Short mmCIF file of C-alpha atoms in Angstrom, two decimals:
data_model
loop_
_atom_site.label_atom_id
_atom_site.label_comp_id
_atom_site.label_asym_id
_atom_site.label_seq_id
_atom_site.Cartn_x
_atom_site.Cartn_y
_atom_site.Cartn_z
CA MET A 9 -19.75 -11.22 -5.88
CA PRO A 10 -16.67 -11.61 -3.74
CA ALA A 11 -15.67 -9.24 -0.95
CA LEU A 12 -12.40 -7.59 -1.61
CA GLY A 13 -9.93 -7.54 1.22
CA VAL A 14 -7.01 -5.23 0.62
CA ASN A 15 -3.63 -6.19 2.10
CA ILE A 16 -1.59 -3.23 3.24
CA ASP A 17 1.61 -4.86 4.15
CA HIS A 18 3.55 -3.48 1.45
CA VAL A 19 2.93 0.24 2.35
CA ALA A 20 4.57 -0.68 5.64
CA THR A 21 7.35 -2.29 3.71
CA VAL A 22 8.16 1.18 2.02
CA ARG A 23 8.14 2.82 5.48
CA GLN A 24 10.40 0.19 7.10
CA ALA A 25 12.99 0.65 4.34
CA ARG A 26 13.86 4.08 6.08
CA LEU A 27 12.69 3.17 9.42
CA THR A 28 10.63 6.34 9.49
CA TYR A 29 6.87 7.27 9.91
CA GLU A 30 5.63 7.35 6.49
CA PRO A 31 3.99 6.16 4.54
CA ASP A 32 1.58 5.26 7.12
CA PRO A 33 -0.36 1.95 6.53
CA VAL A 34 -3.38 3.19 8.60
CA TRP A 35 -3.61 6.09 6.10
CA ALA A 36 -3.62 3.48 3.39
CA ALA A 37 -6.24 1.49 5.06
CA VAL A 38 -8.69 4.50 5.29
CA LEU A 39 -8.08 5.40 1.75
CA ALA A 40 -8.72 1.79 0.58
CA GLU A 41 -12.07 2.07 2.52
CA LEU A 42 -12.81 5.04 0.69
CA GLY A 43 -12.02 3.27 -2.56
CA GLY A 44 -14.53 0.34 -1.67
CA ALA A 45 -12.50 -2.09 0.17
CA ASP A 46 -14.72 -4.66 1.96
CA GLY A 47 -11.65 -5.63 4.35
CA ILE A 48 -8.37 -4.71 5.37
CA THR A 49 -5.79 -7.41 5.55
CA LEU A 50 -2.47 -7.23 7.36
CA HIS A 51 0.23 -9.79 8.29
CA LEU A 52 2.01 -9.23 11.60
CA ARG A 53 5.22 -11.40 11.11
CA GLU A 54 7.30 -12.60 13.93
CA ASP A 55 10.26 -10.48 12.47
CA ARG A 56 8.29 -7.42 12.22
CA ARG A 57 9.57 -6.89 8.74
CA HIS A 58 6.83 -4.55 7.70
CA ILE A 59 3.57 -4.22 9.83
CA GLN A 60 4.50 -3.45 13.47
CA ASP A 61 2.27 -3.97 16.64
CA HIS A 62 1.20 -0.30 16.84
CA ASP A 63 -0.10 -0.58 13.27
CA LEU A 64 -2.29 -3.45 14.25
CA TYR A 65 -3.73 -1.67 17.47
CA THR A 66 -4.32 1.43 15.66
CA MET A 67 -6.17 -0.12 12.74
CA LYS A 68 -8.32 -1.98 15.17
CA LYS A 69 -9.49 1.53 16.46
CA THR A 70 -9.89 3.10 12.98
CA VAL A 71 -10.84 0.51 10.34
CA GLN A 72 -14.68 0.46 9.69
CA VAL A 73 -14.74 -2.55 7.52
CA LYS A 74 -13.53 -6.22 8.34
CA LEU A 75 -10.14 -6.45 9.92
CA ASN A 76 -8.43 -9.47 8.88
CA LEU A 77 -5.13 -10.45 10.66
CA GLU A 78 -2.83 -12.80 8.98
CA MET A 79 -0.35 -14.57 11.52
CA ALA A 80 1.50 -17.74 12.47
CA ALA A 81 -0.04 -20.18 14.56
CA GLU A 82 2.40 -19.30 17.45
CA GLU A 83 1.87 -18.35 21.03
CA GLU A 84 2.97 -14.68 20.86
CA MET A 85 0.75 -14.05 17.80
CA THR A 86 -2.08 -15.75 19.45
CA GLN A 87 -1.88 -13.66 22.71
CA ILE A 88 -1.66 -10.42 20.35
CA ALA A 89 -4.64 -11.60 18.41
CA LEU A 90 -6.73 -12.34 21.68
CA ASP A 91 -5.85 -8.75 22.96
CA VAL A 92 -6.61 -6.94 19.67
CA ARG A 93 -9.68 -8.86 18.70
CA PRO A 94 -9.59 -8.50 14.87
CA ASP A 95 -12.65 -9.65 13.18
CA GLN A 96 -10.89 -12.46 11.50
CA VAL A 97 -7.52 -14.23 11.76
CA SER A 98 -6.05 -16.12 8.97
CA LEU A 99 -3.48 -18.57 10.00
CA VAL A 100 -0.52 -18.79 7.50
CA PRO A 101 2.76 -20.54 7.28
CA GLU A 102 5.80 -18.36 7.97
CA LYS A 103 9.35 -18.71 7.28
CA ARG A 104 11.86 -15.87 8.06
CA GLU A 105 13.87 -16.27 4.93
CA GLU A 106 11.13 -16.07 2.50
CA LEU A 107 10.16 -12.91 0.56
CA THR A 108 6.46 -13.77 0.72
CA THR A 109 4.29 -16.68 1.87
CA GLU A 110 5.48 -19.44 -0.50
CA GLY A 111 2.75 -22.01 0.05
CA GLY A 112 -0.14 -22.89 2.06
CA LEU A 113 -0.22 -23.93 5.71
CA ASP A 114 0.33 -27.76 6.22
CA VAL A 115 -2.67 -28.60 8.48
CA ILE A 116 -1.96 -32.23 8.28
CA ALA A 117 1.42 -32.07 9.75
CA ASN A 118 0.63 -29.43 12.27
CA GLY A 119 -2.83 -30.43 13.18
CA GLU A 120 -2.87 -30.27 16.91
CA ARG A 121 -1.09 -26.95 17.08
CA VAL A 122 -3.44 -25.33 14.56
CA SER A 123 -6.41 -26.98 16.22
CA GLN A 124 -5.51 -25.47 19.51
CA CYS A 125 -4.77 -22.02 18.20
CA VAL A 126 -8.29 -22.02 16.29
CA HIS A 127 -10.19 -23.14 19.46
CA ARG A 128 -8.63 -20.35 21.62
CA LEU A 129 -9.46 -17.73 18.89
CA GLN A 130 -13.01 -18.86 18.39
CA GLN A 131 -13.64 -19.06 22.03
CA ALA A 132 -12.92 -15.27 21.98
CA GLY A 133 -15.30 -14.79 19.23
CA ILE A 134 -12.83 -14.34 16.49
CA GLU A 135 -13.48 -15.94 13.11
CA VAL A 136 -10.50 -18.12 11.92
CA SER A 137 -9.60 -19.06 8.34
CA LEU A 138 -6.75 -21.26 7.37
CA PHE A 139 -4.46 -20.30 4.35
CA ILE A 140 -4.01 -23.59 2.42
CA ASP A 141 -2.98 -25.30 -0.89
CA PRO A 142 -5.97 -26.24 -3.05
CA ASP A 143 -5.57 -29.83 -2.13
CA PRO A 144 -8.45 -32.01 -0.83
CA ALA A 145 -6.55 -33.50 1.97
CA GLN A 146 -5.58 -30.14 3.38
CA ILE A 147 -9.10 -29.03 2.95
CA GLU A 148 -10.42 -32.05 5.10
CA ALA A 149 -7.78 -31.53 7.68
CA SER A 150 -8.91 -27.76 7.89
CA LYS A 151 -12.56 -29.15 8.49
CA LYS A 152 -11.42 -31.38 11.23
CA ALA A 153 -9.41 -28.30 12.81
CA GLY A 154 -12.85 -26.65 13.26
CA VAL A 155 -12.62 -23.63 11.14
CA HIS A 156 -15.40 -22.15 9.27
CA ALA A 157 -13.30 -20.77 6.20
CA VAL A 158 -10.31 -21.56 4.24
CA GLU A 159 -8.30 -19.19 1.76
CA LEU A 160 -7.03 -21.37 -1.12
CA HIS A 161 -3.53 -20.24 -2.14
CA THR A 162 -3.77 -18.99 -5.80
CA GLY A 163 0.03 -18.69 -6.18
CA ARG A 164 0.66 -21.50 -8.66
CA TYR A 165 -2.28 -20.23 -10.87
CA ALA A 166 -0.77 -16.47 -10.62
CA ASP A 167 2.65 -17.85 -11.60
CA ALA A 168 1.51 -19.91 -14.53
CA SER A 169 4.01 -19.30 -17.49
CA SER A 170 1.60 -20.19 -20.21
CA ALA A 171 -2.14 -20.13 -20.95
CA GLY A 172 -2.36 -23.85 -20.84
CA GLU A 173 -0.72 -23.96 -17.51
CA GLN A 174 -2.82 -21.31 -16.07
CA GLU A 175 -5.98 -23.05 -17.12
CA GLN A 176 -4.82 -26.28 -15.70
CA GLU A 177 -4.24 -24.49 -12.26
CA LEU A 178 -7.69 -22.71 -12.66
CA SER A 179 -9.24 -26.13 -12.91
CA ILE A 180 -7.44 -27.28 -9.77
CA LEU A 181 -8.84 -24.24 -7.92
CA LYS A 182 -12.28 -24.92 -9.22
CA LYS A 183 -12.27 -28.36 -8.04
CA ALA A 184 -10.75 -27.43 -4.62
CA SER A 185 -13.45 -24.63 -4.29
CA ALA A 186 -16.49 -27.05 -4.95
CA PHE A 187 -14.95 -29.54 -2.39
CA THR A 188 -14.46 -26.57 0.07
CA ILE A 189 -18.29 -25.81 -0.20
CA GLU A 190 -19.07 -29.37 -0.06
CA GLN A 191 -17.39 -29.45 3.34
CA GLY A 192 -19.59 -26.62 4.52
CA MET A 193 -16.86 -24.09 4.86
CA LYS A 194 -16.61 -20.52 3.32
CA LEU A 195 -14.42 -20.07 0.43
CA HIS A 196 -11.64 -17.34 0.29
CA MET A 197 -8.87 -17.04 -2.25
CA GLY A 198 -5.59 -15.09 -2.54
CA HIS A 199 -1.78 -14.67 -3.27
CA GLY A 200 -0.41 -13.31 -6.33
CA LEU A 201 -3.62 -12.02 -7.83
CA THR A 202 -3.37 -8.96 -10.30
CA TYR A 203 -5.57 -6.77 -12.30
CA ARG A 204 -4.71 -9.18 -15.23
CA ASN A 205 -5.50 -12.52 -13.69
CA VAL A 206 -8.18 -11.97 -10.87
CA THR A 207 -11.33 -12.13 -13.09
CA PRO A 208 -11.44 -15.85 -13.77
CA VAL A 209 -10.83 -16.56 -10.01
CA ALA A 210 -13.69 -13.98 -9.08
CA LEU A 211 -16.13 -15.96 -11.37
CA ILE A 212 -15.41 -19.27 -9.49
CA PRO A 213 -18.86 -20.00 -7.82
CA HIS A 214 -19.10 -19.32 -4.02
CA VAL A 215 -16.03 -17.42 -3.65
CA SER A 216 -16.99 -15.14 -0.78
CA GLU A 217 -13.76 -13.17 -0.22
CA LEU A 218 -10.62 -12.36 -2.33
CA ASN A 219 -7.38 -10.98 -0.41
CA ILE A 220 -5.02 -9.01 -2.65
CA GLY A 221 -2.15 -6.79 -1.73
CA HIS A 222 0.99 -6.26 -3.85
CA SER A 223 -0.78 -5.69 -7.15
CA ILE A 224 -3.01 -2.85 -5.64
CA ILE A 225 -0.20 -1.20 -3.68
CA SER A 226 1.84 -1.16 -6.99
CA ARG A 227 -0.83 0.37 -8.86
CA ALA A 228 -1.59 2.92 -5.95
CA VAL A 229 1.87 4.20 -6.40
CA LEU A 230 0.89 5.54 -9.79
CA VAL A 231 -2.79 6.30 -9.58
CA GLY A 232 -3.36 6.55 -5.78
CA MET A 233 -4.93 4.09 -3.21
CA GLU A 234 -8.62 5.09 -3.69
CA GLN A 235 -8.49 4.58 -7.49
CA ALA A 236 -6.36 1.44 -7.47
CA VAL A 237 -9.01 -0.24 -5.09
CA ARG A 238 -11.74 1.03 -7.26
CA GLU A 239 -10.27 -0.51 -10.43
CA MET A 240 -9.68 -3.89 -8.74
CA LYS A 241 -13.27 -3.84 -7.14
CA ALA A 242 -14.57 -3.33 -10.70
CA LEU A 243 -12.72 -6.44 -11.80
CA VAL A 244 -13.98 -8.57 -8.75
CA ASN A 245 -17.51 -7.43 -8.94
CA ILE A 246 -18.38 -8.62 -12.56
#
């Protein structure tokens, strides 16, 4: 059964809309843990549009489950990660104009920069995952970069407009998943997963971690964070 990582970025998005102190993403992380989250994921962006530095530092002191920091493979972020020492860093692409991460990290085009970042983080005892498209060439490049895990981007599956298209994208994910395992890496998945579409992905063999944010936070507005996490956990642990 995959572990469930709950991304709490959008709690901070609501807070930053008024530049105030609530809702506090640290409180949300605590409630997510009580609801059964196996990990807490947060993305410290270079423009600090939602998560702030103090959120990350406070969570390091309070979160009892796996703390997964999403970040760009840039010097400023690397220095912060080396200072905080989260359990895991997930390297992701980042563009300031995007609403959310639009695709996987191009490890092939950025191999040297990514490899150097991976090495520095691993030397500090931090596990590193690369957020990539379900493309065999990117999986091979990730293996060469020295990571022990990749997170396959599930956005095209989540955005499929028909049952046939969704099944086609699911097939691509399955093939990429099998190839990832053949390469000897751990298999994570995430992006765009919801209560309606998560189960087929959770059933893919050898998926060890799913990272889900927006759908859980949206549900939490109506039923509370603990209940929202419990409901997603039930769909993941089938």
